[in-house]
mmCIF file of C-alpha atoms in Angstrom:
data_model
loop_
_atom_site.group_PDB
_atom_site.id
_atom_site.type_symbol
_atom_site.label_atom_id
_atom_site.label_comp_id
_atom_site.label_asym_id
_atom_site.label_seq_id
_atom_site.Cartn_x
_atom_site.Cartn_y
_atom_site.Cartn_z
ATOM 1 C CA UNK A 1 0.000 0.000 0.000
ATOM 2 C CA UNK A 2 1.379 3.537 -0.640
ATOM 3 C CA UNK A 3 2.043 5.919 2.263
ATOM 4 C CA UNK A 4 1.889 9.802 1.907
ATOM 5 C CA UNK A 5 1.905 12.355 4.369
ATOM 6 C CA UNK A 6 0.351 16.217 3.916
ATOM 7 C CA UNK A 7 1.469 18.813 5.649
ATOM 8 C CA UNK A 8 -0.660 21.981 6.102
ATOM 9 C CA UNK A 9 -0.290 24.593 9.151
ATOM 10 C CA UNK A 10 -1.464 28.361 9.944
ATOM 11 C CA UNK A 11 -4.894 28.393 9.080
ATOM 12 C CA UNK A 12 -5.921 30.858 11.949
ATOM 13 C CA UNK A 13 -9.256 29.468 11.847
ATOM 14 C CA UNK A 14 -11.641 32.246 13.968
ATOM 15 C CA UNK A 15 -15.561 32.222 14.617
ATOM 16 C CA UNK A 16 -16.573 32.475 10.622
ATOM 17 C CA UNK A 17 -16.163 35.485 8.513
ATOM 18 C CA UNK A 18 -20.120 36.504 9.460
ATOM 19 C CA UNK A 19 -20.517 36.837 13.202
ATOM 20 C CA UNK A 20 -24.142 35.784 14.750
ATOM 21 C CA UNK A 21 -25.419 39.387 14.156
ATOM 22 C CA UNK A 22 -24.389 39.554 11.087
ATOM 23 C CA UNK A 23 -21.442 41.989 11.163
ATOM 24 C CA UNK A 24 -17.963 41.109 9.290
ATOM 25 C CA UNK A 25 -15.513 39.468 11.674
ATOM 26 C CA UNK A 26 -12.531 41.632 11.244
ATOM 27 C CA UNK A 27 -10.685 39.396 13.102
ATOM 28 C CA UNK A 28 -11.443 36.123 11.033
ATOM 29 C CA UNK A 29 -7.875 35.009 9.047
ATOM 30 C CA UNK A 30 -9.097 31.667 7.116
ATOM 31 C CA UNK A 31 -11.665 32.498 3.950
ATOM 32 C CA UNK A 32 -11.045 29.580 2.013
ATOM 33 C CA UNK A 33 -13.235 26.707 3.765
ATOM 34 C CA UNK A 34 -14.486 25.413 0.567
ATOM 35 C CA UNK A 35 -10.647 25.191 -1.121
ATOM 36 C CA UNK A 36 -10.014 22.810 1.841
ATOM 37 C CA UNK A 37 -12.875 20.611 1.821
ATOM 38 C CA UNK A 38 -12.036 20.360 -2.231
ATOM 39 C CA UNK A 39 -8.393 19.277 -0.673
ATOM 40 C CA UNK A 40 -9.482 16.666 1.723
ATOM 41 C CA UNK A 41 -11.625 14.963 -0.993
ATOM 42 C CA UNK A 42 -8.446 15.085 -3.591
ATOM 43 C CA UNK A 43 -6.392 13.279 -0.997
ATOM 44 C CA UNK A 44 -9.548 11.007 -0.458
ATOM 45 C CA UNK A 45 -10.079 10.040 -3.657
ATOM 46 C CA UNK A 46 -8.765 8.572 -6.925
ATOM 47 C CA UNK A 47 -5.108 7.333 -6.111
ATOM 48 C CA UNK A 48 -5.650 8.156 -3.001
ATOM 49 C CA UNK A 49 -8.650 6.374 -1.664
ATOM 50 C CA UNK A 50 -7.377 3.049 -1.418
ATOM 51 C CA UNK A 51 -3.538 4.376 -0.041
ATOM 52 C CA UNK A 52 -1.982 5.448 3.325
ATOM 53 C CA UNK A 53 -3.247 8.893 3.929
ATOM 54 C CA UNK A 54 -2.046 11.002 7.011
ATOM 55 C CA UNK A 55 -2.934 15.123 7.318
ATOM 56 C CA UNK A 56 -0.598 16.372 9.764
ATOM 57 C CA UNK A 57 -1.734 19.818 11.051
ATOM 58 C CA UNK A 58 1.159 21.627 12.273
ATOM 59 C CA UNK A 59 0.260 24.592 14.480
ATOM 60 C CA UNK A 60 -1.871 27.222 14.240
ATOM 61 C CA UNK A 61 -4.957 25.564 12.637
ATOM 62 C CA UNK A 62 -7.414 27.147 15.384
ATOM 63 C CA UNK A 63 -6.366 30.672 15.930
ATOM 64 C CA UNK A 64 -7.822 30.384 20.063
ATOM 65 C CA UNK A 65 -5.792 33.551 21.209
ATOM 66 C CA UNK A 66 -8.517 35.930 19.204
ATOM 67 C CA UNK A 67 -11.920 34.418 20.367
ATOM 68 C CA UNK A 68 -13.618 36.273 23.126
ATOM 69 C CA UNK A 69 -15.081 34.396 25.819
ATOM 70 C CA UNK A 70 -18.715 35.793 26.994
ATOM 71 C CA UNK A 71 -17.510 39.392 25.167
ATOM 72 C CA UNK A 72 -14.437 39.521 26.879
ATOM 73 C CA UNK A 73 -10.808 38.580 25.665
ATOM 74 C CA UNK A 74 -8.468 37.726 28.528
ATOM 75 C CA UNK A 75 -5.014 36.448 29.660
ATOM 76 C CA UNK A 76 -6.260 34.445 32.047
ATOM 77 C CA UNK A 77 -7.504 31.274 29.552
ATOM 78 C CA UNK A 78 -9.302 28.028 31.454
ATOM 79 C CA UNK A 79 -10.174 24.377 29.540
ATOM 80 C CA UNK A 80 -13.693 25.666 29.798
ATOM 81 C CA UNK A 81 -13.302 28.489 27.971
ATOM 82 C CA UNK A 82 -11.229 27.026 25.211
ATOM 83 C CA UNK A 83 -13.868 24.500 25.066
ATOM 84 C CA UNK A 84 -15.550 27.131 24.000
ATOM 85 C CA UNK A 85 -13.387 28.727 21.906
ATOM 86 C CA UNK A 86 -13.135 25.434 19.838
ATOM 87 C CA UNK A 87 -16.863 25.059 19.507
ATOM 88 C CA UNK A 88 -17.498 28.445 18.201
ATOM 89 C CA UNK A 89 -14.713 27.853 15.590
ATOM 90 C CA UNK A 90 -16.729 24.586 14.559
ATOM 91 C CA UNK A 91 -19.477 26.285 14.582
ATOM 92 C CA UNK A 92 -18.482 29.269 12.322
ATOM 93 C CA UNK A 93 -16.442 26.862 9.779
ATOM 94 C CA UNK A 94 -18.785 23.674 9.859
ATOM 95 C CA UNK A 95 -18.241 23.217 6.224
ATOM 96 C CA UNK A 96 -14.831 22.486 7.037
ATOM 97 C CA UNK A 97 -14.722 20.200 10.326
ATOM 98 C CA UNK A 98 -17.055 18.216 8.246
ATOM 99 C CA UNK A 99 -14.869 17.649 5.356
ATOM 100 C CA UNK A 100 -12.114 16.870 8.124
ATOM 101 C CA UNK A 101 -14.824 13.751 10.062
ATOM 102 C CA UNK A 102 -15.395 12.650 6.079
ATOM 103 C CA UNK A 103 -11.545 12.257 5.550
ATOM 104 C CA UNK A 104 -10.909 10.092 9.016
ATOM 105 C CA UNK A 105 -13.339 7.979 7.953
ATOM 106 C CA UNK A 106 -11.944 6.886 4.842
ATOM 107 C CA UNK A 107 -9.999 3.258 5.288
ATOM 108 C CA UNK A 108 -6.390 4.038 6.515
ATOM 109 C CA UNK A 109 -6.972 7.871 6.916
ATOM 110 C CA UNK A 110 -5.556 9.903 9.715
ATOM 111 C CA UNK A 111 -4.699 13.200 11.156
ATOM 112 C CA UNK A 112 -1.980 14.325 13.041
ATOM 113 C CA UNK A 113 -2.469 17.854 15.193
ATOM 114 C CA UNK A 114 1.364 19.670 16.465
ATOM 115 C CA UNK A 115 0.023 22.501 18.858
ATOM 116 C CA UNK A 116 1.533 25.532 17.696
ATOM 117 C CA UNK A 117 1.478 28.993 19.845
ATOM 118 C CA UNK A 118 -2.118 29.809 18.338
ATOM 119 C CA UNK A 119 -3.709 26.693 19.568
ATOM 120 C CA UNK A 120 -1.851 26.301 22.760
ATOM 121 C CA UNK A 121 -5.073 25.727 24.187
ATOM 122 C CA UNK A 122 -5.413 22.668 22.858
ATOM 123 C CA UNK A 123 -3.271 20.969 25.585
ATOM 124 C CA UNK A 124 -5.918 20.903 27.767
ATOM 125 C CA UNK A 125 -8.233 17.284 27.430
ATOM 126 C CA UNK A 126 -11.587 19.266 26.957
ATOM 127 C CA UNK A 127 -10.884 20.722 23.512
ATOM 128 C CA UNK A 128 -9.523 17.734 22.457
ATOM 129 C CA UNK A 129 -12.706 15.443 23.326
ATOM 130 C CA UNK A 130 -14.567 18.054 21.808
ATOM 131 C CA UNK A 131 -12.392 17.786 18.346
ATOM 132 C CA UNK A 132 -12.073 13.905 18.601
ATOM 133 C CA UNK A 133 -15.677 13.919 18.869
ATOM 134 C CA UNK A 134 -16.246 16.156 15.929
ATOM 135 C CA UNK A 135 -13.729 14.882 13.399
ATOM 136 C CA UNK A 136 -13.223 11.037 14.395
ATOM 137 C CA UNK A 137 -10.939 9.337 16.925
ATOM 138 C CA UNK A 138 -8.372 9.009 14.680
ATOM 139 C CA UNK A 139 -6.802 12.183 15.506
ATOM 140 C CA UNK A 140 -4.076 12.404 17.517
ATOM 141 C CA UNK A 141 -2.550 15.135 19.452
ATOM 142 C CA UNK A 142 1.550 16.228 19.738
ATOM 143 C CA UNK A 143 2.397 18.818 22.426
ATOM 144 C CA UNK A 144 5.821 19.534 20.569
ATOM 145 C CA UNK A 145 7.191 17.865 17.641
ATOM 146 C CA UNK A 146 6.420 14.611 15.731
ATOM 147 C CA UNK A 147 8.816 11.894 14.374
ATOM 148 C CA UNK A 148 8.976 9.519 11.444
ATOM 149 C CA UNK A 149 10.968 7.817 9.059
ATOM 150 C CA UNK A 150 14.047 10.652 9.638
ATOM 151 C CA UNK A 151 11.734 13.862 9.561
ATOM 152 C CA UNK A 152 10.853 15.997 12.228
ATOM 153 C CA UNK A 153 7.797 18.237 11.889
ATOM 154 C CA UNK A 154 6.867 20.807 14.568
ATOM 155 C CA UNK A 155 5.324 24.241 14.141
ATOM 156 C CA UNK A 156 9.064 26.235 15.272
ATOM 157 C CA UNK A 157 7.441 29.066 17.629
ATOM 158 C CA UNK A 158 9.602 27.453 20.692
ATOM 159 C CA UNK A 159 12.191 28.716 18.704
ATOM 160 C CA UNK A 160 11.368 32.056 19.038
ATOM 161 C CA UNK A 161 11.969 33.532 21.924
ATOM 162 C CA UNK A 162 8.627 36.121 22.177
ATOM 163 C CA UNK A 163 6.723 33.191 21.857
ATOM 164 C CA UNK A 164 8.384 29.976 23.726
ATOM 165 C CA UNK A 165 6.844 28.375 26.780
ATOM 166 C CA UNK A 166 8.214 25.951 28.907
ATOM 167 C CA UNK A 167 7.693 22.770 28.243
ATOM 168 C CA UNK A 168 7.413 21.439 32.017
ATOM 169 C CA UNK A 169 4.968 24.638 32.960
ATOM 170 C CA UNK A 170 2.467 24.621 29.617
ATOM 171 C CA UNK A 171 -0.488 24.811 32.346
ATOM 172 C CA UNK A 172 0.044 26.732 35.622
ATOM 173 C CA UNK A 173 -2.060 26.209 38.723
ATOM 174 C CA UNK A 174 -1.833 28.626 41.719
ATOM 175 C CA UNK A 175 -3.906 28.152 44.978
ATOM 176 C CA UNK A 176 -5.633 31.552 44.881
ATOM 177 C CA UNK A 177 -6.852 30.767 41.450
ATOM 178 C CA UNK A 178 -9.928 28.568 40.587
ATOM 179 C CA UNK A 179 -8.843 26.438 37.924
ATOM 180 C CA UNK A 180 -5.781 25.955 35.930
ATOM 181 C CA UNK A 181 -4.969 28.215 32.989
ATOM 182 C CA UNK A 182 -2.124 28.641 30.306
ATOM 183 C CA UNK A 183 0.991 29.262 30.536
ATOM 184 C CA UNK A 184 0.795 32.317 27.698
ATOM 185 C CA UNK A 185 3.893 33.574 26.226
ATOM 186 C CA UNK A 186 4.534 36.857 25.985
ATOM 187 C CA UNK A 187 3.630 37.445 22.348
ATOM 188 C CA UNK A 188 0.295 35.525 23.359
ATOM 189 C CA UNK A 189 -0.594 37.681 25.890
ATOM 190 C CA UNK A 190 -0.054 40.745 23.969
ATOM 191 C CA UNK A 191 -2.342 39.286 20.886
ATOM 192 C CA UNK A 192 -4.833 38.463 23.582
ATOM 193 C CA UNK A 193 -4.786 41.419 25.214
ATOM 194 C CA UNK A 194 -4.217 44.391 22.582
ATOM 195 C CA UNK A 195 -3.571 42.556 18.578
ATOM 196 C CA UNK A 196 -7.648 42.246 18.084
ATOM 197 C CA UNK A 197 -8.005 46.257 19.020
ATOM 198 C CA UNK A 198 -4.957 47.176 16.451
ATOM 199 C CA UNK A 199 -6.455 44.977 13.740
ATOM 200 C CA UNK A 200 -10.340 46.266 14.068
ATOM 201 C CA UNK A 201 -8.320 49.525 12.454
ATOM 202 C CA UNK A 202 -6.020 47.575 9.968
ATOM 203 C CA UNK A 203 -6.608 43.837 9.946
ATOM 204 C CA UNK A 204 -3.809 43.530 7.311
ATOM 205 C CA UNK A 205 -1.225 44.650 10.244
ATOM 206 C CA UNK A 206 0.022 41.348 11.022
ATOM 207 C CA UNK A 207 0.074 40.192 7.506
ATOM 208 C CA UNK A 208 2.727 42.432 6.374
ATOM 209 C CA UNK A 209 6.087 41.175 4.950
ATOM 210 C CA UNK A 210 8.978 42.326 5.663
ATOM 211 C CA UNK A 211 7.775 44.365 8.844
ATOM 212 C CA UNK A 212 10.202 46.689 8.953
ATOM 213 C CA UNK A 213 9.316 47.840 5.378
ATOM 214 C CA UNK A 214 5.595 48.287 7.169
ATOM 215 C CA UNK A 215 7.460 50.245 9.635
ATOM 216 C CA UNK A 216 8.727 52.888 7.479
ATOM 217 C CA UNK A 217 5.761 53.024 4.801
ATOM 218 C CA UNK A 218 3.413 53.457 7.690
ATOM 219 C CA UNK A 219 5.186 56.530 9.392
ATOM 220 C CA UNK A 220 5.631 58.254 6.023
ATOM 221 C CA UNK A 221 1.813 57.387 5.177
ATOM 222 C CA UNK A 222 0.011 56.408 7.569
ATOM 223 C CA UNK A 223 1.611 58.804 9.834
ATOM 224 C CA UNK A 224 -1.000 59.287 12.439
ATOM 225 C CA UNK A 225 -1.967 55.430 13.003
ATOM 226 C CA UNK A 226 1.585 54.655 13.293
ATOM 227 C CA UNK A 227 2.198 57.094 15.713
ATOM 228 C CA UNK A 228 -0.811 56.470 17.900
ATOM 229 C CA UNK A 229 -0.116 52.748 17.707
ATOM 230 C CA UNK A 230 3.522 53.060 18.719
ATOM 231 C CA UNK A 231 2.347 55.025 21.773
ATOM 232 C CA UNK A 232 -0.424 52.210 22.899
ATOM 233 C CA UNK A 233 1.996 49.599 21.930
ATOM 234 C CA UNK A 234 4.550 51.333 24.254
ATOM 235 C CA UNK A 235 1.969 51.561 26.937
ATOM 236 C CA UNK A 236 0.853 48.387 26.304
ATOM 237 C CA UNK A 237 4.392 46.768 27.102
ATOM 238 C CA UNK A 238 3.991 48.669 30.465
ATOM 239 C CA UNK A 239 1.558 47.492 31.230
ATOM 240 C CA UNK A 240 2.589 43.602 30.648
ATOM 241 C CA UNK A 241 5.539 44.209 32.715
ATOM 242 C CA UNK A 242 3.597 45.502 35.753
ATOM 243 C CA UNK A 243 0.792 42.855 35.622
ATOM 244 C CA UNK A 244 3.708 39.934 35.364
ATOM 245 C CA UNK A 245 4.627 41.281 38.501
ATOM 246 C CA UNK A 246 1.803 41.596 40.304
ATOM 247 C CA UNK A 247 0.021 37.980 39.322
ATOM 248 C CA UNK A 248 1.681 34.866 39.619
ATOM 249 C CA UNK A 249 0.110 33.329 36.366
ATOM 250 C CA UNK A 250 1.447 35.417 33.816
ATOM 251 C CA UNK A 251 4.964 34.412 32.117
ATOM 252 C CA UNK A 252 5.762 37.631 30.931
ATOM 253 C CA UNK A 253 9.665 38.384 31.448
ATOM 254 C CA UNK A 254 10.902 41.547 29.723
ATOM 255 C CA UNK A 255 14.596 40.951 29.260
ATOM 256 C CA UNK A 256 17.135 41.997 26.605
ATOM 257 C CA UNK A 257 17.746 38.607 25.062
ATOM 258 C CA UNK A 258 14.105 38.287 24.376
ATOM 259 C CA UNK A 259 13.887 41.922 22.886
ATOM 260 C CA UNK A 260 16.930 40.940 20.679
ATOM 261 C CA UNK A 261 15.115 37.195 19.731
ATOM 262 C CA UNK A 262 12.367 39.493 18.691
ATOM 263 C CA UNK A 263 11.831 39.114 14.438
ATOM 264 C CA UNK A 264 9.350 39.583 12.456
ATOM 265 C CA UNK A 265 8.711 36.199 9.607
ATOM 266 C CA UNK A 266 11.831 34.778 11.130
ATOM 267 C CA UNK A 267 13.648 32.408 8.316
ATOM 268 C CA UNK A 268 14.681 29.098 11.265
ATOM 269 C CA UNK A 269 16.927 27.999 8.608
ATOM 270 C CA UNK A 270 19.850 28.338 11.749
ATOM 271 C CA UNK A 271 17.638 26.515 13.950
ATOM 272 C CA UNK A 272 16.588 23.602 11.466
ATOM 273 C CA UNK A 273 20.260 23.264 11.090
ATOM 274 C CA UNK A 274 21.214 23.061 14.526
ATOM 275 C CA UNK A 275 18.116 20.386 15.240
ATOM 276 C CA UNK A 276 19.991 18.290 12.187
ATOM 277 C CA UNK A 277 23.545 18.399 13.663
ATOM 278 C CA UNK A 278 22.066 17.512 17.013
ATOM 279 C CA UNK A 279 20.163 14.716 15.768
ATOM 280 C CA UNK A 280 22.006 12.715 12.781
ATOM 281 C CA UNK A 281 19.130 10.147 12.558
ATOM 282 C CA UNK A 282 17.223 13.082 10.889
ATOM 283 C CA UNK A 283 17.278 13.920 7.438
ATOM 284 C CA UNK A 284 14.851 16.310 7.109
ATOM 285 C CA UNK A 285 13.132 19.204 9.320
ATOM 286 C CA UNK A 286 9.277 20.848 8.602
ATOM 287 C CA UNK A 287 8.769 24.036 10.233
ATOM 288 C CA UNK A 288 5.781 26.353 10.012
ATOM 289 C CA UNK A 289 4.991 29.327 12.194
ATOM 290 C CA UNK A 290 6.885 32.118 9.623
ATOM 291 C CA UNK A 291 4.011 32.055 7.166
ATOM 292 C CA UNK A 292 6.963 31.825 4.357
ATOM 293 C CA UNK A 293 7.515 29.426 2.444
ATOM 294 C CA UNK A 294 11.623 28.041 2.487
ATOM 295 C CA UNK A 295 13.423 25.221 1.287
ATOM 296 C CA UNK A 296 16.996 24.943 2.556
ATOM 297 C CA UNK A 297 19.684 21.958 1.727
ATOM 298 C CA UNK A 298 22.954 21.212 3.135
ATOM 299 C CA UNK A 299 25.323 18.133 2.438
ATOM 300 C CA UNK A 300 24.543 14.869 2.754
ATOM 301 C CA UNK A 301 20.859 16.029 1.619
ATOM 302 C CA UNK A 302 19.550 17.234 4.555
ATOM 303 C CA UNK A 303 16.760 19.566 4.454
ATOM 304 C CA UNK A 304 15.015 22.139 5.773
ATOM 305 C CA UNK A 305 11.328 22.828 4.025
ATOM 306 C CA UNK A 306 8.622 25.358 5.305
ATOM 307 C CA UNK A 307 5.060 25.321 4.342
ATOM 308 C CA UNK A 308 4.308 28.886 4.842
ATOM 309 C CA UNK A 309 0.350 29.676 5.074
ATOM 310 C CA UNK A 310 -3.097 29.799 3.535
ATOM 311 C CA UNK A 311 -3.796 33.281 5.074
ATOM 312 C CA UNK A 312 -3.010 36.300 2.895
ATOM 313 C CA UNK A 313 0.087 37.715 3.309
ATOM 314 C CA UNK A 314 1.700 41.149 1.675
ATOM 315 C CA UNK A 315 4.764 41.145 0.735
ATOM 316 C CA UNK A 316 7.105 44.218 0.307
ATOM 317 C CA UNK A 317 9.731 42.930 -1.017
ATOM 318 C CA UNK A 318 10.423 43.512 -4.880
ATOM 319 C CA UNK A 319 10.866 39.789 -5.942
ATOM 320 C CA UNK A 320 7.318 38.774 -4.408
ATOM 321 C CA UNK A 321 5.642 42.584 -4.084
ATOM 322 C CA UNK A 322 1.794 42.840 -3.462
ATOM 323 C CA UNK A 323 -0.474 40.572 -2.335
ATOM 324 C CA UNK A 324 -0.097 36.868 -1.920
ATOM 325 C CA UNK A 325 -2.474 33.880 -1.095
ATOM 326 C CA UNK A 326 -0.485 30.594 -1.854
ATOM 327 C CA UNK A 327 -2.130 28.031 -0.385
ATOM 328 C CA UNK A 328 1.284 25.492 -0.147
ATOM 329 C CA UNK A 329 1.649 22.515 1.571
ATOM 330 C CA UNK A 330 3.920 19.736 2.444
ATOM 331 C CA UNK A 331 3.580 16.508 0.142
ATOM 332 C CA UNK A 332 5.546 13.325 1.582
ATOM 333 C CA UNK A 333 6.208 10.065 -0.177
ATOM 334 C CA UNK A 334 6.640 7.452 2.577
ATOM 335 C CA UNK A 335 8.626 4.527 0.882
ATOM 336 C CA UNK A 336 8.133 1.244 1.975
ATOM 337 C CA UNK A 337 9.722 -0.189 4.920
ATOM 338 C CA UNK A 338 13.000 -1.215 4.687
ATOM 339 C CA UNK A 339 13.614 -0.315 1.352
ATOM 340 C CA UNK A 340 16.719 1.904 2.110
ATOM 341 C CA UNK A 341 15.050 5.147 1.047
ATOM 342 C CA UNK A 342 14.230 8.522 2.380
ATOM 343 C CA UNK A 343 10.800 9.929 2.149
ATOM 344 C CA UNK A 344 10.776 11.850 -0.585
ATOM 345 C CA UNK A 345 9.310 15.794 0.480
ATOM 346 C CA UNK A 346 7.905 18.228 -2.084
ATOM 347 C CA UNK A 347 6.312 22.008 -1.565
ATOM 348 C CA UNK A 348 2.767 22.219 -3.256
ATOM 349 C CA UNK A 349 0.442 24.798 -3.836
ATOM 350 C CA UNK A 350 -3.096 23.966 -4.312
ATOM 351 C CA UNK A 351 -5.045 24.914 -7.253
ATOM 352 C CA UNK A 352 -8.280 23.051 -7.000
ATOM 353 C CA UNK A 353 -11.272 23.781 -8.989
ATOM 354 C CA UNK A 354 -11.526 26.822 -10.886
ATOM 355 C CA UNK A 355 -14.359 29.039 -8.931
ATOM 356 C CA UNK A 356 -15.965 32.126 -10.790
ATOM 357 C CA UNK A 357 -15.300 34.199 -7.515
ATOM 358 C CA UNK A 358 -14.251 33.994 -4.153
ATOM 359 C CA UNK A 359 -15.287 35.532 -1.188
ATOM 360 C CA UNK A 360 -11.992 38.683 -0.522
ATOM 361 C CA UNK A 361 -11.845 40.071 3.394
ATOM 362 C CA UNK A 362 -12.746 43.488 4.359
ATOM 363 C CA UNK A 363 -10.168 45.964 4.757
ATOM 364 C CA UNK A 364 -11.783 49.059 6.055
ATOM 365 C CA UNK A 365 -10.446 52.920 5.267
ATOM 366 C CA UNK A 366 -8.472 54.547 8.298
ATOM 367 C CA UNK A 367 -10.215 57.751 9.745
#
């Protein structure tokens, strides 16, 4: 039987593009639900039907840091309320968890789920019953990284060091708090906190490519919005610092090493390097998390691929200028055991059907 393995990752996935009253969810990343469910069926069908399927989601599939909880968005994030987090995602993107139950229960199809920093909540049991029980029990869950046949896939934000969380401390508990919560970063808490009220203004602000370039185009003409931002970013910071101080469940270290980690669509071609010298079994290394798409080689053909994003992204750079939706993913030939081979990786993009139209977002006009 043939094996295959595809990789997809950073789907942001938010309450549905319409919210219940009818309004445009500024803050919803994924519009192509129905280019997805076209994709599961492809990889259900025709050569595929009767072969060894796997979808491994790596990271950032549910975007659970930008779903408010009874109106409010907090820090302070419980397995309740990403239970019902996840639910409202289902909800607002059925089309799409049902194409995902349809492909589990095709003979020998899986899926594999890496938490990335978006989905973090997903470590606790209750949003995984309620995704098992959605989408099939043949979904499995990796809090880190996942191995086979010499590749290593894991979503790379525990490389960064604005968004890394200790492993042994993912879910804190402190006796003058009810219930267990997570263990936020500090890039986490600052999307929780103050991302959704920068991107009700301009939802394209975290889509921008390189950042810096955003930076300098903004000041010159977008003056006023980049100056007021800078000043509640600033005071935003502040106020980080002085809450990690005061409560015991926030993570939230301000220190010159993580200021200097700080980039914006890092490349982790040093880090997939170092994870290959550290680990010679390894041939290859999948990364996600930059929304850019790389492919690195070194001697001895080891490689470093990543499967950048479905979300829109604009780029600012000349060799890629304007804006970009390239929905790429990873595409693994598994060879047959003992056969002396390496899995064979390739970068897709997926084309699908042609559609007459699809559905754009909303960017609204700056006062």
């Amino acid at each position: 039987m043939r094996k295959f393995k595809i990789v997809v990752n950073d789907f942001h996935i938010g309450k549905g593009p319409i919210l219940k009253d009818g309004t445009v969810n500024i803050l919803e990343d994924f519009r192509h639900g129905k280019r997805f469910v076209e994709f599961l069926k492809y990889y259900s069908s025709g050569e595929y039907a009767d072969a060894d399927v796997e979808l491994i989601i790596n990271g950032d599939f549910l975007n659970l840091l930008q779903i408010d909880y009874q109106g409010i968005h907090t820090y302070l994030v419980t397995e309740k309320m990403v239970g019902h987090f996840v639910r409202a995602i289902i909800a607002g993107h059925s089309e799409v968890f049902e194409a995902l139950k349809t492909f589990t229960e095709a003979p020998n199809h899986e899926i594999a789920y890496i938490i990335g920093n978006h989905d973090i909540g997903l470590l606790f049991d209750e949003p995984r019953r309620i995704l098992r029980e959605t989408v099939g029990t043949k979904l499995r869950f990796y809090d880190t990284y996942y191995e086979f046949d010499t590749v290593r896939i894991e979503h790379g934000h525990m490389y960064e060091a604005i968004n890394a969380t200790d492993p042994q401390k993912f879910i804190l508990k402190d006796p003058d708090y009810p219930e267990p919560v997570l263990n936020l970063p500090w890039a986490s808490l600052f999307v929780v906190t103050f991302l959704g009220k920068i991107k009700k203004e301009r939802p394209f602000v975290d889509k921008v490519k390189p950042f810096t370039g955003y930076l300098r185009w903004a000041l010159m003409h977008d003056t006023l919005f980049a100056l007021r931002t800078g000043v509640f970013v600033t005071i935003s910071f502040l106020r980080m610092f002085f809450l990690a101080r005061r409560h015991p469940l926030l993570d939230f270290h301000l220190s010159f090493a993580r200021i200097k980690g700080t980039t914006i669509y890092p490349s982790f071609v040093k880090e997939a390097r170092k994870i290959l010298r550290a680990n010679p079994h390894l041939n290859a290394v999948i990364f996600g998390h930059t929304h850019v798409l790389r492919y690195r080689q070194w001697g001895g053909g080891k490689e470093y691929f990543n499967t950048g994003t479905w979300n829109e992204v604009t780029s600012l750079d000349i060799a890629d200028f304007g804006l970009q939706t390239l929905l790429t993913y990873g595409f693994i030939e598994v060879p047959a055991m003992n056969s002396g081979q390496r899995p064979r990786i390739r970068l897709k993009e997926w084309k699908g059907q042609w559609l007459p139209e699809i559905e754009t977002s909303i960017m609204p006009v700056g006062k």
